[in-house]
Structure formats: C-alpha cells, structure tokens
Tab-separated table of C-alpha atoms and ligand atoms in Angstrom:
chain	number	residue	atom	x	y	z
F	1	UNK	CA	103.093	77.855	37.624
F	2	UNK	CA	106.222	77.980	39.770
F	3	UNK	CA	105.632	75.423	42.518
F	4	UNK	CA	107.740	74.619	45.545
F	5	UNK	CA	107.078	71.994	48.191
F	6	UNK	CA	108.436	69.057	50.124
F	7	UNK	CA	107.262	65.773	51.611
F	8	UNK	CA	108.906	66.132	55.028
F	9	UNK	CA	107.648	63.004	56.784
F	10	UNK	CA	106.411	59.730	55.344
F	11	UNK	CA	105.479	56.783	57.517
F	12	UNK	CA	102.616	54.311	58.045
F	13	UNK	CA	100.348	56.894	59.614
F	14	UNK	CA	101.448	60.204	58.237
F	15	UNK	CA	102.384	61.960	55.063
F	16	UNK	CA	103.301	65.468	56.052
F	17	UNK	CA	104.821	68.317	54.097
F	18	UNK	CA	104.035	71.589	52.379
F	19	UNK	CA	103.263	72.989	48.945
F	20	UNK	CA	103.403	76.567	47.670
F	21	UNK	CA	102.994	78.517	44.463
F	22	UNK	CA	105.282	81.522	43.961
F	23	UNK	CA	102.770	82.916	41.461
F	24	UNK	CA	99.895	82.922	43.964
F	25	UNK	CA	101.758	83.191	47.269
F	26	UNK	CA	98.722	83.841	49.479
F	27	UNK	CA	96.568	81.026	48.125
F	28	UNK	CA	96.802	77.387	49.172
F	29	UNK	CA	97.807	74.781	46.610
F	30	UNK	CA	96.219	71.388	45.897
F	31	UNK	CA	98.325	68.239	45.900
F	32	UNK	CA	97.615	64.729	44.603
F	33	UNK	CA	98.529	61.783	46.798
F	34	UNK	CA	99.094	58.725	44.642
F	35	UNK	CA	99.526	55.356	46.349
F	36	UNK	CA	100.561	52.326	44.331
F	37	UNK	CA	99.874	54.318	41.168
F	38	UNK	CA	96.247	55.113	42.096
F	39	UNK	CA	95.023	58.557	43.116
F	40	UNK	CA	94.242	58.220	46.836
F	41	UNK	CA	93.370	61.822	47.564
F	42	UNK	CA	93.385	65.343	46.219
F	43	UNK	CA	94.176	67.561	49.184
F	44	UNK	CA	94.350	71.294	49.834
F	45	UNK	CA	97.630	72.123	51.571
F	46	UNK	CA	96.202	74.821	53.831
F	47	UNK	CA	97.299	73.993	57.381
F	48	UNK	CA	99.279	76.602	59.256
F	49	UNK	CA	102.940	76.022	60.070
F	50	UNK	CA	104.854	78.836	61.750
F	51	UNK	CA	108.196	77.976	60.116
F	52	UNK	CA	106.643	78.290	56.640
F	53	UNK	CA	105.338	81.771	57.432
F	54	UNK	CA	108.762	82.692	58.850
F	55	UNK	CA	110.356	81.444	55.618
F	56	UNK	CA	108.210	83.927	53.674
F	57	UNK	CA	105.800	81.374	52.172
F	58	UNK	CA	102.735	83.632	52.140
F	59	UNK	CA	100.600	83.373	55.285
F	60	UNK	CA	102.180	80.039	56.303
F	61	UNK	CA	98.978	78.075	55.522
F	62	UNK	CA	100.781	75.718	53.220
F	63	UNK	CA	101.129	72.433	55.093
F	64	UNK	CA	99.294	69.147	54.666
F	65	UNK	CA	98.825	66.050	56.816
F	66	UNK	CA	97.388	62.812	55.486
F	67	UNK	CA	97.025	59.322	56.947
F	68	UNK	CA	97.799	56.843	54.137
F	69	UNK	CA	97.400	53.608	56.112
F	70	UNK	CA	93.991	52.590	54.763
F	71	UNK	CA	95.304	52.822	51.175
F	72	UNK	CA	98.182	50.434	51.746
F	73	UNK	CA	97.577	47.143	49.974
F	74	UNK	CA	101.114	45.799	49.592
F	75	UNK	CA	104.003	44.925	51.892
F	76	UNK	CA	105.891	47.776	50.269
F	77	UNK	CA	103.805	50.686	49.063
F	78	UNK	CA	104.827	53.330	46.576
F	79	UNK	CA	103.735	56.783	47.694
F	80	UNK	CA	104.026	59.772	45.360
F	81	UNK	CA	102.965	63.333	46.078
F	82	UNK	CA	102.440	65.671	43.097
F	83	UNK	CA	101.306	69.247	42.666
F	84	UNK	CA	97.708	68.633	41.550
F	85	UNK	CA	97.077	67.907	37.908
F	86	UNK	CA	100.785	68.095	37.020
F	87	UNK	CA	103.508	65.495	36.781
F	88	UNK	CA	105.708	67.588	39.094
F	89	UNK	CA	106.615	65.737	42.277
F	90	UNK	CA	107.221	67.569	45.551
F	91	UNK	CA	110.855	67.407	46.732
F	92	UNK	CA	111.381	64.013	48.369
F	93	UNK	CA	107.917	63.233	47.035
F	94	UNK	CA	108.416	59.596	46.038
F	95	UNK	CA	108.778	57.065	48.872
F	96	UNK	CA	108.471	53.349	49.471
F	97	UNK	CA	106.704	52.652	52.774
F	98	UNK	CA	106.559	49.228	54.353
F	99	UNK	CA	103.779	49.215	56.978
F	100	UNK	CA	104.763	48.241	60.533
F	101	UNK	CA	108.451	48.627	59.799
F	102	UNK	CA	108.860	52.055	58.280
F	103	UNK	CA	110.074	54.859	60.456
F	104	UNK	CA	109.409	58.367	59.283
F	105	UNK	CA	112.266	60.502	58.050
F	106	UNK	CA	111.232	63.282	60.328
F	107	UNK	CA	113.542	65.979	59.158
F	108	UNK	CA	111.911	68.709	61.187
F	109	UNK	CA	113.473	68.784	64.636
F	110	UNK	CA	112.541	72.454	64.899
F	111	UNK	CA	108.849	71.520	64.709
F	112	UNK	CA	109.318	68.903	67.434
F	113	UNK	CA	110.641	71.608	69.703
F	114	UNK	CA	108.023	74.135	68.514
F	115	UNK	CA	105.301	71.634	69.498
F	116	UNK	CA	106.746	71.393	73.018
F	117	UNK	CA	107.543	75.051	73.568
F	118	UNK	CA	104.126	76.148	74.875
F	119	UNK	CA	104.092	73.324	77.434
F	120	UNK	CA	107.519	74.070	78.872
F	121	UNK	CA	106.234	77.360	80.295
F	122	UNK	CA	104.272	78.276	83.380
F	123	UNK	CA	100.868	79.450	82.202
F	124	UNK	CA	98.066	79.886	84.755
F	125	UNK	CA	96.329	76.625	85.710
F	126	UNK	CA	93.034	77.403	83.985
F	127	UNK	CA	94.896	78.000	80.704
F	128	UNK	CA	95.612	74.259	80.602
F	129	UNK	CA	91.915	73.311	80.575
F	130	UNK	CA	90.035	75.689	78.271
F	131	UNK	CA	90.225	78.676	80.628
F	132	UNK	CA	88.322	76.989	83.490
F	133	UNK	CA	89.474	74.886	86.428
F	134	UNK	CA	87.935	71.418	86.115
F	135	UNK	CA	87.827	68.157	88.069
F	136	UNK	CA	88.646	64.636	86.900
F	137	UNK	CA	85.224	63.253	87.860
F	138	UNK	CA	83.877	62.340	84.424
F	139	UNK	CA	87.235	60.750	83.533
F	140	UNK	CA	87.288	58.612	86.696
F	141	UNK	CA	83.616	57.606	86.283
F	142	UNK	CA	84.743	55.671	83.202
F	143	UNK	CA	88.119	54.484	84.549
F	144	UNK	CA	86.351	52.865	87.504
F	145	UNK	CA	84.275	50.706	85.109
F	146	UNK	CA	87.442	49.035	83.818
F	147	UNK	CA	90.046	49.155	86.565
F	148	UNK	CA	90.103	48.199	90.232
F	149	UNK	CA	92.583	50.213	92.329
F	150	UNK	CA	94.348	48.305	95.127
F	151	UNK	CA	97.020	49.116	97.672
F	152	UNK	CA	99.553	47.688	95.155
F	153	UNK	CA	98.539	49.803	92.150
F	154	UNK	CA	101.348	51.802	90.537
F	155	UNK	CA	100.026	54.797	88.602
F	156	UNK	CA	101.639	56.868	85.870
F	157	UNK	CA	100.083	60.132	84.759
F	158	UNK	CA	101.337	61.917	81.676
F	159	UNK	CA	101.033	65.692	81.661
F	160	UNK	CA	99.435	66.159	85.119
F	161	UNK	CA	99.133	69.931	84.552
F	162	UNK	CA	97.738	71.376	87.790
F	163	UNK	CA	96.932	67.966	89.315
F	164	UNK	CA	93.289	67.750	88.193
F	165	UNK	CA	93.162	63.937	87.868
F	166	UNK	CA	95.309	63.297	90.931
F	167	UNK	CA	93.095	65.482	93.093
F	168	UNK	CA	90.023	63.480	92.012
F	169	UNK	CA	91.865	60.198	92.629
F	170	UNK	CA	92.611	61.334	96.188
F	171	UNK	CA	89.136	62.828	96.758
F	172	UNK	CA	87.577	59.501	95.765
F	173	UNK	CA	89.800	57.661	98.239
F	174	UNK	CA	91.208	55.128	95.791
F	175	UNK	CA	94.030	53.042	97.253
F	176	UNK	CA	97.376	52.949	95.420
F	177	UNK	CA	101.045	52.162	96.086
F	178	UNK	CA	102.678	54.887	94.005
F	179	UNK	CA	101.837	57.715	91.650
F	180	UNK	CA	104.316	59.288	89.245
F	181	UNK	CA	103.345	62.354	87.219
F	182	UNK	CA	105.620	63.162	84.258
F	183	UNK	CA	105.364	66.648	82.782
F	184	UNK	CA	107.466	68.727	80.389
F	185	UNK	CA	107.215	71.858	82.523
F	186	UNK	CA	109.675	72.369	85.384
F	187	UNK	CA	107.547	75.179	86.802
F	188	UNK	CA	104.467	72.938	86.947
F	189	UNK	CA	106.421	70.042	88.450
F	190	UNK	CA	107.799	72.364	91.154
F	191	UNK	CA	104.279	73.574	91.972
F	192	UNK	CA	102.844	70.040	92.036
F	193	UNK	CA	105.641	68.873	94.364
F	194	UNK	CA	104.684	71.645	96.787
F	195	UNK	CA	100.960	70.974	96.437
F	196	UNK	CA	100.882	67.180	96.983
F	197	UNK	CA	102.750	66.158	100.103
F	198	UNK	CA	102.313	62.375	100.176
F	199	UNK	CA	105.095	59.748	100.275
F	200	UNK	CA	103.421	57.739	97.540
F	201	UNK	CA	103.335	60.650	95.097
F	202	UNK	CA	106.168	62.035	93.013
F	203	UNK	CA	106.540	64.241	89.943
F	204	UNK	CA	109.266	64.152	87.320
F	205	UNK	CA	110.216	66.513	84.522
F	206	UNK	CA	110.245	64.561	81.288
F	207	UNK	CA	108.931	63.957	77.809
F	208	UNK	CA	106.462	61.073	77.690
F	209	UNK	CA	107.798	59.861	74.351
F	210	UNK	CA	111.122	58.982	75.991
F	211	UNK	CA	110.773	59.061	79.764
F	212	UNK	CA	111.905	55.875	81.551
F	213	UNK	CA	110.370	55.174	84.964
F	214	UNK	CA	112.370	53.514	87.715
F	215	UNK	CA	109.685	50.777	87.913
F	216	UNK	CA	106.888	49.522	85.683
F	217	UNK	CA	103.319	50.771	86.153
F	218	UNK	CA	99.835	49.190	86.224
F	219	UNK	CA	97.669	52.044	85.030
F	220	UNK	CA	98.487	55.011	82.811
F	221	UNK	CA	96.293	58.133	82.792
F	222	UNK	CA	96.402	61.066	80.437
F	223	UNK	CA	93.927	63.830	79.711
F	224	UNK	CA	94.022	66.688	77.204
F	225	UNK	CA	97.622	65.989	76.197
F	226	UNK	CA	97.996	63.328	73.495
F	227	UNK	CA	96.720	65.674	70.774
F	228	UNK	CA	99.802	67.833	71.356
F	229	UNK	CA	102.398	65.117	70.703
F	230	UNK	CA	104.232	65.862	67.481
F	231	UNK	CA	104.033	64.366	64.923
F	232	UNK	CA	101.945	61.561	66.475
F	233	UNK	CA	101.347	59.459	69.593
F	234	UNK	CA	103.170	56.465	68.079
F	235	UNK	CA	106.498	56.867	69.889
F	236	UNK	CA	104.821	57.596	73.230
F	237	UNK	CA	102.624	54.502	73.001
F	238	UNK	CA	105.630	52.290	72.255
F	239	UNK	CA	107.542	53.868	75.144
F	240	UNK	CA	104.617	53.329	77.548
F	241	UNK	CA	104.045	49.746	76.412
F	242	UNK	CA	107.668	48.916	77.250
F	243	UNK	CA	107.051	49.999	80.859
F	244	UNK	CA	103.526	48.796	81.641
F	245	UNK	CA	102.755	45.448	83.285
F	246	UNK	CA	100.994	42.889	81.132
F	247	UNK	CA	97.613	43.275	82.812
F	248	UNK	CA	98.019	47.014	82.841
F	249	UNK	CA	95.634	49.550	81.349
F	250	UNK	CA	95.949	52.893	79.684
F	251	UNK	CA	93.241	55.586	79.795
F	252	UNK	CA	93.751	58.499	77.420
F	253	UNK	CA	91.274	61.057	76.160
F	254	UNK	CA	91.291	62.583	72.693
F	255	UNK	CA	89.582	65.459	70.920
F	256	UNK	CA	86.051	64.375	70.020
F	257	UNK	CA	85.224	66.341	66.898
F	258	UNK	CA	82.168	64.157	66.176
F	259	UNK	CA	80.460	61.171	67.817
F	260	UNK	CA	82.067	58.683	65.422
F	261	UNK	CA	85.567	60.121	65.653
F	262	UNK	CA	85.703	60.286	61.885
F	263	UNK	CA	87.877	63.372	61.367
F	264	UNK	CA	91.647	63.227	60.904
F	265	UNK	CA	93.464	66.576	60.927
F	266	UNK	CA	96.645	68.189	62.236
F	267	UNK	CA	97.772	71.805	62.474
F	268	UNK	CA	99.556	74.390	64.587
F	269	UNK	CA	97.551	77.104	66.307
F	270	UNK	CA	98.536	80.689	65.590
F	271	UNK	CA	101.209	82.041	67.963
F	272	UNK	CA	98.744	84.635	69.303
F	273	UNK	CA	96.615	81.869	70.866
F	274	UNK	CA	99.480	79.712	72.131
F	275	UNK	CA	101.042	78.141	69.034
F	276	UNK	CA	100.180	74.586	70.135
F	277	UNK	CA	100.295	71.601	67.795
F	278	UNK	CA	96.853	69.984	67.600
F	279	UNK	CA	96.190	66.593	66.081
F	280	UNK	CA	92.663	65.252	65.757
F	281	UNK	CA	92.687	61.471	65.368
F	282	UNK	CA	89.994	59.388	63.758
F	283	UNK	CA	89.074	56.111	65.448
F	284	UNK	CA	90.273	54.414	62.274
F	285	UNK	CA	93.801	55.692	62.902
F	286	UNK	CA	93.783	55.232	66.676
F	287	UNK	CA	93.065	51.502	66.459
F	288	UNK	CA	96.191	50.528	64.478
F	289	UNK	CA	98.341	53.017	66.411
F	290	UNK	CA	97.411	51.405	69.739
F	291	UNK	CA	97.539	47.927	68.290
F	292	UNK	CA	100.989	48.253	66.707
F	293	UNK	CA	102.385	49.567	69.983
F	294	UNK	CA	101.037	46.523	71.866
F	295	UNK	CA	97.744	47.813	73.282
F	296	UNK	CA	94.231	46.545	72.570
F	297	UNK	CA	91.466	49.167	72.701
F	298	UNK	CA	88.758	47.826	75.038
F	299	UNK	CA	86.320	50.711	74.912
F	300	UNK	CA	85.835	54.291	73.769
F	301	UNK	CA	83.620	56.410	76.035
F	302	UNK	CA	82.465	59.947	75.242
F	303	UNK	CA	83.086	62.145	78.303
F	304	UNK	CA	82.370	65.785	79.101
F	305	UNK	CA	85.305	67.267	81.006
F	306	UNK	CA	83.510	70.496	81.850
F	307	UNK	CA	82.659	73.922	80.428
F	308	UNK	CA	85.286	76.195	78.898
F	309	UNK	CA	85.638	79.909	79.559
F	310	UNK	CA	83.467	80.764	76.530
F	311	UNK	CA	80.669	78.496	77.800
F	312	UNK	CA	81.588	75.688	75.402
F	313	UNK	CA	81.098	72.049	76.435
F	314	UNK	CA	84.406	70.174	76.415
F	315	UNK	CA	83.642	66.782	74.906
F	316	UNK	CA	86.377	64.173	74.669
F	317	UNK	CA	86.641	60.524	73.709
F	318	UNK	CA	88.222	58.422	76.441
F	319	UNK	CA	90.079	55.435	75.047
F	320	UNK	CA	90.504	52.515	77.455
F	321	UNK	CA	93.230	50.124	76.307
F	322	UNK	CA	94.928	47.091	77.820
F	323	UNK	CA	98.509	45.957	77.328
F	324	UNK	CA	98.504	42.916	75.093
F	325	UNK	CA	101.159	40.315	74.401
F	326	UNK	CA	103.567	41.443	71.743
F	327	UNK	CA	104.710	39.275	68.902
F	328	UNK	CA	108.314	38.182	69.365
F	329	UNK	CA	109.781	40.509	66.719
F	330	UNK	CA	108.080	43.526	68.267
F	331	UNK	CA	109.063	42.559	71.813
F	332	UNK	CA	112.703	42.302	70.774
F	333	UNK	CA	112.659	45.664	69.116
F	334	UNK	CA	111.257	47.247	72.305
F	335	UNK	CA	114.170	45.886	74.263
F	336	UNK	CA	116.799	47.546	72.036
B	1	SAM	C1	96.560	70.855	78.100
B	1	SAM	S1	97.486	70.447	79.501
B	1	SAM	C2	96.445	69.259	80.337
B	1	SAM	C3	96.781	69.111	81.798
B	1	SAM	C4	96.088	67.949	82.533
B	1	SAM	N1	96.362	66.684	81.911
B	1	SAM	C5	94.604	68.173	82.584
B	1	SAM	O1	93.895	67.644	81.721
B	1	SAM	O2	94.146	68.866	83.492
B	1	SAM	C6	98.784	69.424	78.845
B	1	SAM	C7	99.798	69.008	79.881
B	1	SAM	O3	100.670	68.050	79.305
B	1	SAM	C8	102.013	68.428	79.464
B	1	SAM	N2	102.759	67.915	78.304
B	1	SAM	C9	102.661	68.324	77.015
B	1	SAM	N3	103.475	67.591	76.223
B	1	SAM	C10	104.096	66.702	77.038
B	1	SAM	C11	105.067	65.682	76.831
B	1	SAM	N4	105.577	65.455	75.593
B	1	SAM	N5	105.496	64.945	77.880
B	1	SAM	C12	105.018	65.193	79.144
B	1	SAM	N6	104.099	66.163	79.402
B	1	SAM	C13	103.645	66.903	78.374
B	1	SAM	C14	101.946	69.951	79.547
B	1	SAM	O4	103.080	70.521	80.167
B	1	SAM	C15	100.669	70.159	80.332
B	1	SAM	O5	100.890	70.090	81.723
C-alpha cells in the first residue's frame, strides 16, 4: 500500500494529523497511536479537512484528532503514530511530549484562519444560534447560583454575537460597572455598538485567544463559541486567566453530546453548511485544560438554550469555573 500522512500537531491534549492511501483514495485509513511503546488506540482517520480535499486527497475525510493525555505516564512521553498494522510512521510521527510544558508544533496557520473565517462575516442573527433567535435565560439561571452581581462587577463576554446574553443581563436588572464584548466580526461589533447605547457597555473587535483588555474582569461569559476555537481552548483559557481577578469566575457552555460528556471529537463542517471548526470536549479533557490554565471547575450544569430551526432541542453543558492561585512557575510564564 502506498501511504501518505503527517502528524501536524502534537501536544498534551491533541494529536492531530492526516493519513491517506493512494491505492484507495476515497476510503479512510486506520492509524495506530503508540504511547510509551504501548498501543493506545487504533483510530480511523475519517474527519473532514477542507485543505486535504483541496490537495486532492480523495474526499478530504482523512484527518484524525486524539487526546493522548490519559495515556501519559512519564514526565516525557514517547508518542508514535503508524499506519495501522505496519511499521511505517507518519511524517513527523515520532514525538516526545512533556505534559504541562509541551507546546504544539502547530504547523497549520491556514487552518487557524479557516476556523475563524465563518465568524468574521455578517450572517443573519439567527444563523448564530441554530437558526432561531434565543434568550440567555437558561444560562443566567445557572450563573446566578454561583455569582452575585454588584455595582462594581466588570464583565467580559466572548463572542457576544447578536447580544443574546447581554440583553438577558439587562432585562434581569443585574447591576454592573462595565461590560466588554469581544468578537471577531467587525460587522457584528458595529451592529452591537448601535444596538446597546449605555456608557457601561462597549464592544471590541478581537480574538479571545489573544485579546488584552484595558482592565481586569470579575466574570467571563461565553456561549456557543468555545467549540469553534482551533485547535483547542487552551490558549484562550490562559489568556483569560491572566486578566481575571482572583475571585473571578468564568461561565462557558460546551456541546453536550451525552449527559456524561464522554465524547471527544473534532472536525470541520462542510463548506456548504458554513465550514466551521467544531470540537466536542469530554469532561475528562476539560478538567485538565481548565486546571492547567489556572481555573478550578466548580460545577457543570446541563442547560437547554432553546429550540433550533429544525425543532431540535439545543442542550449544552455550562461549566462554572473560578480563578485559582497559580503555582509560581505558571504565574511567571503568564507574565512573559
Ligand atoms: C455561534 S456564535 C454565538 C453567539 C453568542 N455567543 C450566542 O450564543 O448567542 C459565535 C460567536 O463567537 C464569535 N467568535 C468566534 N470565534 C471567536 C474568537 N476567536 N474570538 C472572539 N469571538 C469569536 C463569532 O463571531 C460569533 O459572534
């Protein structure tokens, strides 16, 4: 068999790459993930990636994502990715990963920009929430159990979209000192600036993985957005932790595939339905991701955001996390 493939990204939480057979170009290929010389997983590389289709690799369903963290037993872990049942490694397929310290060699800047491209546009409001306009009521029902708003509260919202959460915050009459909404889309930020005329409220164009606020915040809110951050939420969490006050809290909802949040998966949607990057996190991967960034998960609440255009119930898992003290080494690295 003539195989081709590459391990593009390798870090604590993600092994990502692609595998292809020139002999059977339209069929997906199995790979073997071997960690510290033991077979961790046999995986079908069948996730869609638009750049692979554009490169002529069959139908583009050739990518794989895998979270290796639970297989790490050593300070330095040897990861090898083979075409299944062969001794042929993928290109770049042998890596040493040291948990907590390793940074991925993300060699795919085009995918970073592909993952953002849908959100930079100006699609109709309902398109941002499953084809229906929704409120933030179920989200705030849970937030209110953990956080007391005061006249001094400084709020950050990531990806405010059409202002769904902010409208509920105002409708419920919560006090606050300032609200900053950071969104990738200039068109949406322009609309939000026109819609909310209040001295305490402002909107900025920015990417949540890098955006620096002019002041720290006490509560961070984010709905229906973290699953679109490529390749993972890790960088955004670290960026937010560096700007939140110590007693601050973060409320973020995630795709709830099942009640236990047991599924881990990542893929790009087909261009014809928006081309978005979607990552489904398991609770097992969310806990260390929050923890390493300096947050402690306090609770996970299932919430129903509303009903989509096709009549489907939109179930999410709302993670409530508090900023925790960082160990010295981590705190120093955040200040770099
Ligand atoms: C699916 S919509 C959800 C909108 C809103 N949060 C809601 O639930 O009603 C995702 C929103 O996040 C924004 N977004 C996506 N990636 C972002 C990023 N990296 N930084 C800031 N905003 C982002 C999009 O522009 C969009 O407004």
